[in-house]
JSON list of C-alpha atoms in Angstrom, two decimals:
[
{"chain": "A", "resi": 25, "resn": "UNK", "atom": "CA", "xyz": [0.00, 0.00, 0.00]},
{"chain": "A", "resi": 26, "resn": "UNK", "atom": "CA", "xyz": [1.12, 3.57, -0.65]},
{"chain": "A", "resi": 27, "resn": "UNK", "atom": "CA", "xyz": [2.39, 5.81, 2.16]},
{"chain": "A", "resi": 28, "resn": "UNK", "atom": "CA", "xyz": [-0.51, 8.24, 2.71]},
{"chain": "A", "resi": 29, "resn": "UNK", "atom": "CA", "xyz": [-0.03, 11.51, 4.59]},
{"chain": "A", "resi": 30, "resn": "UNK", "atom": "CA", "xyz": [-2.81, 13.76, 3.31]},
{"chain": "A", "resi": 31, "resn": "UNK", "atom": "CA", "xyz": [-6.40, 13.87, 2.13]},
{"chain": "A", "resi": 32, "resn": "UNK", "atom": "CA", "xyz": [-7.15, 16.38, -0.62]},
{"chain": "A", "resi": 33, "resn": "UNK", "atom": "CA", "xyz": [-10.74, 17.60, -0.86]},
{"chain": "A", "resi": 34, "resn": "UNK", "atom": "CA", "xyz": [-12.09, 18.67, -4.24]},
{"chain": "A", "resi": 35, "resn": "UNK", "atom": "CA", "xyz": [-15.41, 19.64, -5.74]},
{"chain": "A", "resi": 36, "resn": "UNK", "atom": "CA", "xyz": [-16.65, 18.44, -9.11]},
{"chain": "A", "resi": 37, "resn": "UNK", "atom": "CA", "xyz": [-17.02, 22.10, -10.21]},
{"chain": "A", "resi": 38, "resn": "UNK", "atom": "CA", "xyz": [-20.62, 21.42, -11.19]},
{"chain": "A", "resi": 39, "resn": "UNK", "atom": "CA", "xyz": [-23.77, 23.42, -10.51]},
{"chain": "A", "resi": 40, "resn": "UNK", "atom": "CA", "xyz": [-25.43, 22.98, -7.13]},
{"chain": "A", "resi": 41, "resn": "UNK", "atom": "CA", "xyz": [-28.14, 20.33, -6.89]},
{"chain": "A", "resi": 42, "resn": "UNK", "atom": "CA", "xyz": [-27.22, 18.22, -9.93]},
{"chain": "A", "resi": 43, "resn": "UNK", "atom": "CA", "xyz": [-25.66, 14.83, -9.20]},
{"chain": "A", "resi": 44, "resn": "UNK", "atom": "CA", "xyz": [-23.09, 13.08, -11.39]},
{"chain": "A", "resi": 45, "resn": "UNK", "atom": "CA", "xyz": [-21.93, 9.49, -11.39]},
{"chain": "A", "resi": 46, "resn": "UNK", "atom": "CA", "xyz": [-18.39, 8.22, -11.01]},
{"chain": "A", "resi": 47, "resn": "UNK", "atom": "CA", "xyz": [-18.64, 6.92, -14.58]},
{"chain": "A", "resi": 48, "resn": "UNK", "atom": "CA", "xyz": [-19.48, 10.39, -15.86]},
{"chain": "A", "resi": 49, "resn": "UNK", "atom": "CA", "xyz": [-16.53, 11.95, -14.02]},
{"chain": "A", "resi": 50, "resn": "UNK", "atom": "CA", "xyz": [-14.31, 9.09, -15.21]},
{"chain": "A", "resi": 51, "resn": "UNK", "atom": "CA", "xyz": [-15.36, 9.89, -18.79]},
{"chain": "A", "resi": 52, "resn": "UNK", "atom": "CA", "xyz": [-14.49, 13.57, -18.27]},
{"chain": "A", "resi": 53, "resn": "UNK", "atom": "CA", "xyz": [-11.03, 12.57, -17.04]},
{"chain": "A", "resi": 54, "resn": "UNK", "atom": "CA", "xyz": [-10.27, 9.75, -19.48]},
{"chain": "A", "resi": 55, "resn": "UNK", "atom": "CA", "xyz": [-11.79, 11.16, -22.67]},
{"chain": "A", "resi": 56, "resn": "UNK", "atom": "CA", "xyz": [-11.50, 14.85, -21.83]},
{"chain": "A", "resi": 57, "resn": "UNK", "atom": "CA", "xyz": [-8.04, 14.90, -20.28]},
{"chain": "A", "resi": 58, "resn": "UNK", "atom": "CA", "xyz": [-6.46, 11.69, -21.53]},
{"chain": "A", "resi": 59, "resn": "UNK", "atom": "CA", "xyz": [-5.91, 10.24, -18.05]},
{"chain": "A", "resi": 60, "resn": "UNK", "atom": "CA", "xyz": [-5.90, 6.50, -17.39]},
{"chain": "A", "resi": 61, "resn": "UNK", "atom": "CA", "xyz": [-8.82, 6.67, -14.92]},
{"chain": "A", "resi": 62, "resn": "UNK", "atom": "CA", "xyz": [-10.86, 9.03, -12.76]},
{"chain": "A", "resi": 63, "resn": "UNK", "atom": "CA", "xyz": [-8.48, 11.26, -10.81]},
{"chain": "A", "resi": 64, "resn": "UNK", "atom": "CA", "xyz": [-10.20, 10.88, -7.42]},
{"chain": "A", "resi": 65, "resn": "UNK", "atom": "CA", "xyz": [-10.21, 7.91, -5.05]},
{"chain": "A", "resi": 66, "resn": "UNK", "atom": "CA", "xyz": [-13.70, 8.71, -3.73]},
{"chain": "A", "resi": 67, "resn": "UNK", "atom": "CA", "xyz": [-16.71, 10.70, -4.87]},
{"chain": "A", "resi": 68, "resn": "UNK", "atom": "CA", "xyz": [-19.35, 11.95, -2.42]},
{"chain": "A", "resi": 69, "resn": "UNK", "atom": "CA", "xyz": [-22.81, 12.24, -3.99]},
{"chain": "A", "resi": 70, "resn": "UNK", "atom": "CA", "xyz": [-25.62, 14.64, -3.09]},
{"chain": "A", "resi": 71, "resn": "UNK", "atom": "CA", "xyz": [-27.37, 12.02, -0.96]},
{"chain": "A", "resi": 72, "resn": "UNK", "atom": "CA", "xyz": [-24.19, 11.40, 1.04]},
{"chain": "A", "resi": 73, "resn": "UNK", "atom": "CA", "xyz": [-23.40, 8.07, -0.59]},
{"chain": "A", "resi": 74, "resn": "UNK", "atom": "CA", "xyz": [-19.75, 7.48, -1.40]},
{"chain": "A", "resi": 75, "resn": "UNK", "atom": "CA", "xyz": [-18.47, 5.82, -4.56]},
{"chain": "A", "resi": 76, "resn": "UNK", "atom": "CA", "xyz": [-15.03, 4.34, -5.08]},
{"chain": "A", "resi": 77, "resn": "UNK", "atom": "CA", "xyz": [-13.07, 5.96, -7.88]},
{"chain": "A", "resi": 78, "resn": "UNK", "atom": "CA", "xyz": [-9.43, 5.14, -8.51]},
{"chain": "A", "resi": 79, "resn": "UNK", "atom": "CA", "xyz": [-8.16, 2.27, -6.35]},
{"chain": "A", "resi": 80, "resn": "UNK", "atom": "CA", "xyz": [-6.30, 3.37, -3.20]},
{"chain": "A", "resi": 81, "resn": "UNK", "atom": "CA", "xyz": [-3.17, 1.47, -4.18]},
{"chain": "A", "resi": 82, "resn": "UNK", "atom": "CA", "xyz": [-2.77, 3.78, -7.20]},
{"chain": "A", "resi": 83, "resn": "UNK", "atom": "CA", "xyz": [-1.74, 7.43, -7.01]},
{"chain": "A", "resi": 84, "resn": "UNK", "atom": "CA", "xyz": [-4.53, 9.77, -7.95]},
{"chain": "A", "resi": 85, "resn": "UNK", "atom": "CA", "xyz": [-4.57, 12.53, -10.55]},
{"chain": "A", "resi": 86, "resn": "UNK", "atom": "CA", "xyz": [-6.19, 15.26, -8.50]},
{"chain": "A", "resi": 87, "resn": "UNK", "atom": "CA", "xyz": [-3.55, 17.67, -7.18]},
{"chain": "A", "resi": 88, "resn": "UNK", "atom": "CA", "xyz": [-0.58, 18.19, -9.48]},
{"chain": "A", "resi": 89, "resn": "UNK", "atom": "CA", "xyz": [2.67, 17.46, -7.66]},
{"chain": "A", "resi": 90, "resn": "UNK", "atom": "CA", "xyz": [0.90, 16.10, -4.57]},
{"chain": "A", "resi": 91, "resn": "UNK", "atom": "CA", "xyz": [-0.69, 12.82, -5.64]},
{"chain": "A", "resi": 92, "resn": "UNK", "atom": "CA", "xyz": [1.92, 10.30, -4.52]},
{"chain": "A", "resi": 93, "resn": "UNK", "atom": "CA", "xyz": [1.18, 10.58, -0.78]},
{"chain": "A", "resi": 94, "resn": "UNK", "atom": "CA", "xyz": [-2.46, 11.66, -0.82]},
{"chain": "A", "resi": 95, "resn": "UNK", "atom": "CA", "xyz": [-6.01, 10.43, -1.29]},
{"chain": "A", "resi": 96, "resn": "UNK", "atom": "CA", "xyz": [-8.31, 12.53, -3.45]},
{"chain": "A", "resi": 97, "resn": "UNK", "atom": "CA", "xyz": [-11.93, 12.98, -2.40]},
{"chain": "A", "resi": 98, "resn": "UNK", "atom": "CA", "xyz": [-14.42, 14.89, -4.56]},
{"chain": "A", "resi": 99, "resn": "UNK", "atom": "CA", "xyz": [-17.83, 16.10, -3.47]},
{"chain": "A", "resi": 100, "resn": "UNK", "atom": "CA", "xyz": [-20.40, 16.77, -6.18]},
{"chain": "A", "resi": 101, "resn": "UNK", "atom": "CA", "xyz": [-21.06, 20.48, -6.56]},
{"chain": "A", "resi": 102, "resn": "UNK", "atom": "CA", "xyz": [-19.01, 23.58, -5.88]},
{"chain": "A", "resi": 103, "resn": "UNK", "atom": "CA", "xyz": [-20.72, 26.07, -8.22]},
{"chain": "A", "resi": 104, "resn": "UNK", "atom": "CA", "xyz": [-23.84, 28.22, -7.90]},
{"chain": "A", "resi": 105, "resn": "UNK", "atom": "CA", "xyz": [-26.47, 28.59, -10.64]},
{"chain": "A", "resi": 106, "resn": "UNK", "atom": "CA", "xyz": [-24.28, 31.22, -12.35]},
{"chain": "A", "resi": 107, "resn": "UNK", "atom": "CA", "xyz": [-21.32, 28.79, -12.32]},
{"chain": "A", "resi": 108, "resn": "UNK", "atom": "CA", "xyz": [-19.44, 30.80, -9.71]},
{"chain": "A", "resi": 109, "resn": "UNK", "atom": "CA", "xyz": [-17.60, 29.05, -6.85]},
{"chain": "A", "resi": 110, "resn": "UNK", "atom": "CA", "xyz": [-19.86, 28.34, -3.88]},
{"chain": "A", "resi": 111, "resn": "UNK", "atom": "CA", "xyz": [-19.73, 25.99, -0.93]},
{"chain": "A", "resi": 112, "resn": "UNK", "atom": "CA", "xyz": [-22.55, 23.66, -1.95]},
{"chain": "A", "resi": 113, "resn": "UNK", "atom": "CA", "xyz": [-21.56, 20.80, 0.34]},
{"chain": "A", "resi": 114, "resn": "UNK", "atom": "CA", "xyz": [-24.85, 19.77, 1.90]},
{"chain": "A", "resi": 115, "resn": "UNK", "atom": "CA", "xyz": [-25.28, 18.17, 5.37]},
{"chain": "A", "resi": 116, "resn": "UNK", "atom": "CA", "xyz": [-25.31, 14.63, 3.92]},
{"chain": "A", "resi": 117, "resn": "UNK", "atom": "CA", "xyz": [-22.07, 15.25, 2.04]},
{"chain": "A", "resi": 118, "resn": "UNK", "atom": "CA", "xyz": [-20.53, 16.88, 5.10]},
{"chain": "A", "resi": 119, "resn": "UNK", "atom": "CA", "xyz": [-21.34, 13.83, 7.23]},
{"chain": "A", "resi": 120, "resn": "UNK", "atom": "CA", "xyz": [-20.06, 11.46, 4.54]},
{"chain": "A", "resi": 121, "resn": "UNK", "atom": "CA", "xyz": [-16.78, 13.38, 4.27]},
{"chain": "A", "resi": 122, "resn": "UNK", "atom": "CA", "xyz": [-16.28, 13.29, 8.03]},
{"chain": "A", "resi": 123, "resn": "UNK", "atom": "CA", "xyz": [-16.96, 9.53, 8.13]},
{"chain": "A", "resi": 124, "resn": "UNK", "atom": "CA", "xyz": [-14.64, 8.93, 5.19]},
{"chain": "A", "resi": 125, "resn": "UNK", "atom": "CA", "xyz": [-11.84, 10.88, 6.89]},
{"chain": "A", "resi": 126, "resn": "UNK", "atom": "CA", "xyz": [-12.31, 8.82, 10.06]},
{"chain": "A", "resi": 127, "resn": "UNK", "atom": "CA", "xyz": [-12.12, 5.60, 8.03]},
{"chain": "A", "resi": 128, "resn": "UNK", "atom": "CA", "xyz": [-8.99, 6.72, 6.19]},
{"chain": "A", "resi": 129, "resn": "UNK", "atom": "CA", "xyz": [-7.36, 7.75, 9.46]},
{"chain": "A", "resi": 130, "resn": "UNK", "atom": "CA", "xyz": [-8.20, 4.32, 10.89]},
{"chain": "A", "resi": 131, "resn": "UNK", "atom": "CA", "xyz": [-6.41, 2.69, 7.94]},
{"chain": "A", "resi": 132, "resn": "UNK", "atom": "CA", "xyz": [-3.44, 5.04, 7.57]},
{"chain": "A", "resi": 133, "resn": "UNK", "atom": "CA", "xyz": [-3.06, 6.71, 10.98]},
{"chain": "A", "resi": 134, "resn": "UNK", "atom": "CA", "xyz": [-4.58, 9.61, 12.85]},
{"chain": "A", "resi": 135, "resn": "UNK", "atom": "CA", "xyz": [-1.86, 12.00, 11.69]},
{"chain": "A", "resi": 136, "resn": "UNK", "atom": "CA", "xyz": [-3.37, 12.16, 8.17]},
{"chain": "A", "resi": 137, "resn": "UNK", "atom": "CA", "xyz": [-4.08, 15.83, 7.44]},
{"chain": "A", "resi": 138, "resn": "UNK", "atom": "CA", "xyz": [-6.92, 17.24, 5.35]},
{"chain": "A", "resi": 139, "resn": "UNK", "atom": "CA", "xyz": [-6.52, 19.97, 2.75]},
{"chain": "A", "resi": 140, "resn": "UNK", "atom": "CA", "xyz": [-8.39, 21.70, -0.02]},
{"chain": "A", "resi": 141, "resn": "UNK", "atom": "CA", "xyz": [-7.17, 21.66, -3.60]},
{"chain": "A", "resi": 142, "resn": "UNK", "atom": "CA", "xyz": [-7.00, 25.46, -3.34]},
{"chain": "A", "resi": 143, "resn": "UNK", "atom": "CA", "xyz": [-4.11, 25.17, -0.89]},
{"chain": "A", "resi": 144, "resn": "UNK", "atom": "CA", "xyz": [-1.92, 23.72, -3.65]},
{"chain": "A", "resi": 145, "resn": "UNK", "atom": "CA", "xyz": [-3.24, 25.36, -6.83]},
{"chain": "A", "resi": 146, "resn": "UNK", "atom": "CA", "xyz": [-4.62, 28.72, -7.90]},
{"chain": "A", "resi": 147, "resn": "UNK", "atom": "CA", "xyz": [-8.19, 27.36, -7.94]},
{"chain": "A", "resi": 148, "resn": "UNK", "atom": "CA", "xyz": [-11.35, 27.92, -5.92]},
{"chain": "A", "resi": 149, "resn": "UNK", "atom": "CA", "xyz": [-11.84, 24.15, -5.52]},
{"chain": "A", "resi": 150, "resn": "UNK", "atom": "CA", "xyz": [-13.41, 22.96, -3.23]},
{"chain": "A", "resi": 151, "resn": "UNK", "atom": "CA", "xyz": [-15.05, 26.41, -3.04]},
{"chain": "A", "resi": 152, "resn": "UNK", "atom": "CA", "xyz": [-14.30, 26.96, 0.64]},
{"chain": "A", "resi": 153, "resn": "UNK", "atom": "CA", "xyz": [-11.38, 26.89, 3.07]},
{"chain": "A", "resi": 154, "resn": "UNK", "atom": "CA", "xyz": [-11.08, 23.36, 4.43]},
{"chain": "A", "resi": 155, "resn": "UNK", "atom": "CA", "xyz": [-9.27, 24.40, 7.62]},
{"chain": "A", "resi": 156, "resn": "UNK", "atom": "CA", "xyz": [-12.12, 26.77, 8.47]},
{"chain": "A", "resi": 157, "resn": "UNK", "atom": "CA", "xyz": [-14.99, 24.40, 7.68]},
{"chain": "A", "resi": 158, "resn": "UNK", "atom": "CA", "xyz": [-13.44, 21.31, 9.27]},
{"chain": "A", "resi": 159, "resn": "UNK", "atom": "CA", "xyz": [-11.43, 23.03, 12.02]},
{"chain": "A", "resi": 160, "resn": "UNK", "atom": "CA", "xyz": [-12.51, 20.39, 14.54]},
{"chain": "A", "resi": 161, "resn": "UNK", "atom": "CA", "xyz": [-10.80, 17.65, 12.51]},
{"chain": "A", "resi": 162, "resn": "UNK", "atom": "CA", "xyz": [-7.30, 19.11, 12.88]}
]
């Protein structure tokens, strides 16, 4: 298994309230970007269900230069109706993210840190500051 130190939170950069499947996102990444698979390890849907993306034993393709030691999690949403960045993470997604982090920390150790994509790239993703929203998880 890979040595994991960080969790990177992303949004799908899609309009609030519209769900997308892992297969759709995989298609965006494979056909649209030429990647070998979906870039994220997990996708959190609007109802709070979690789908497996890329297998954990493979590096993701979610945060350029920071994939080797991280797990990429994407929640569906991140844009308002005008396609501007907005924290659209609903309560079900919030709970699912927290549970997923606890599970990952159980597997890889409690010292796993959580970050937003925007900490490592000039992007709005995940459309909020992770350290502010999930301050109690640090």
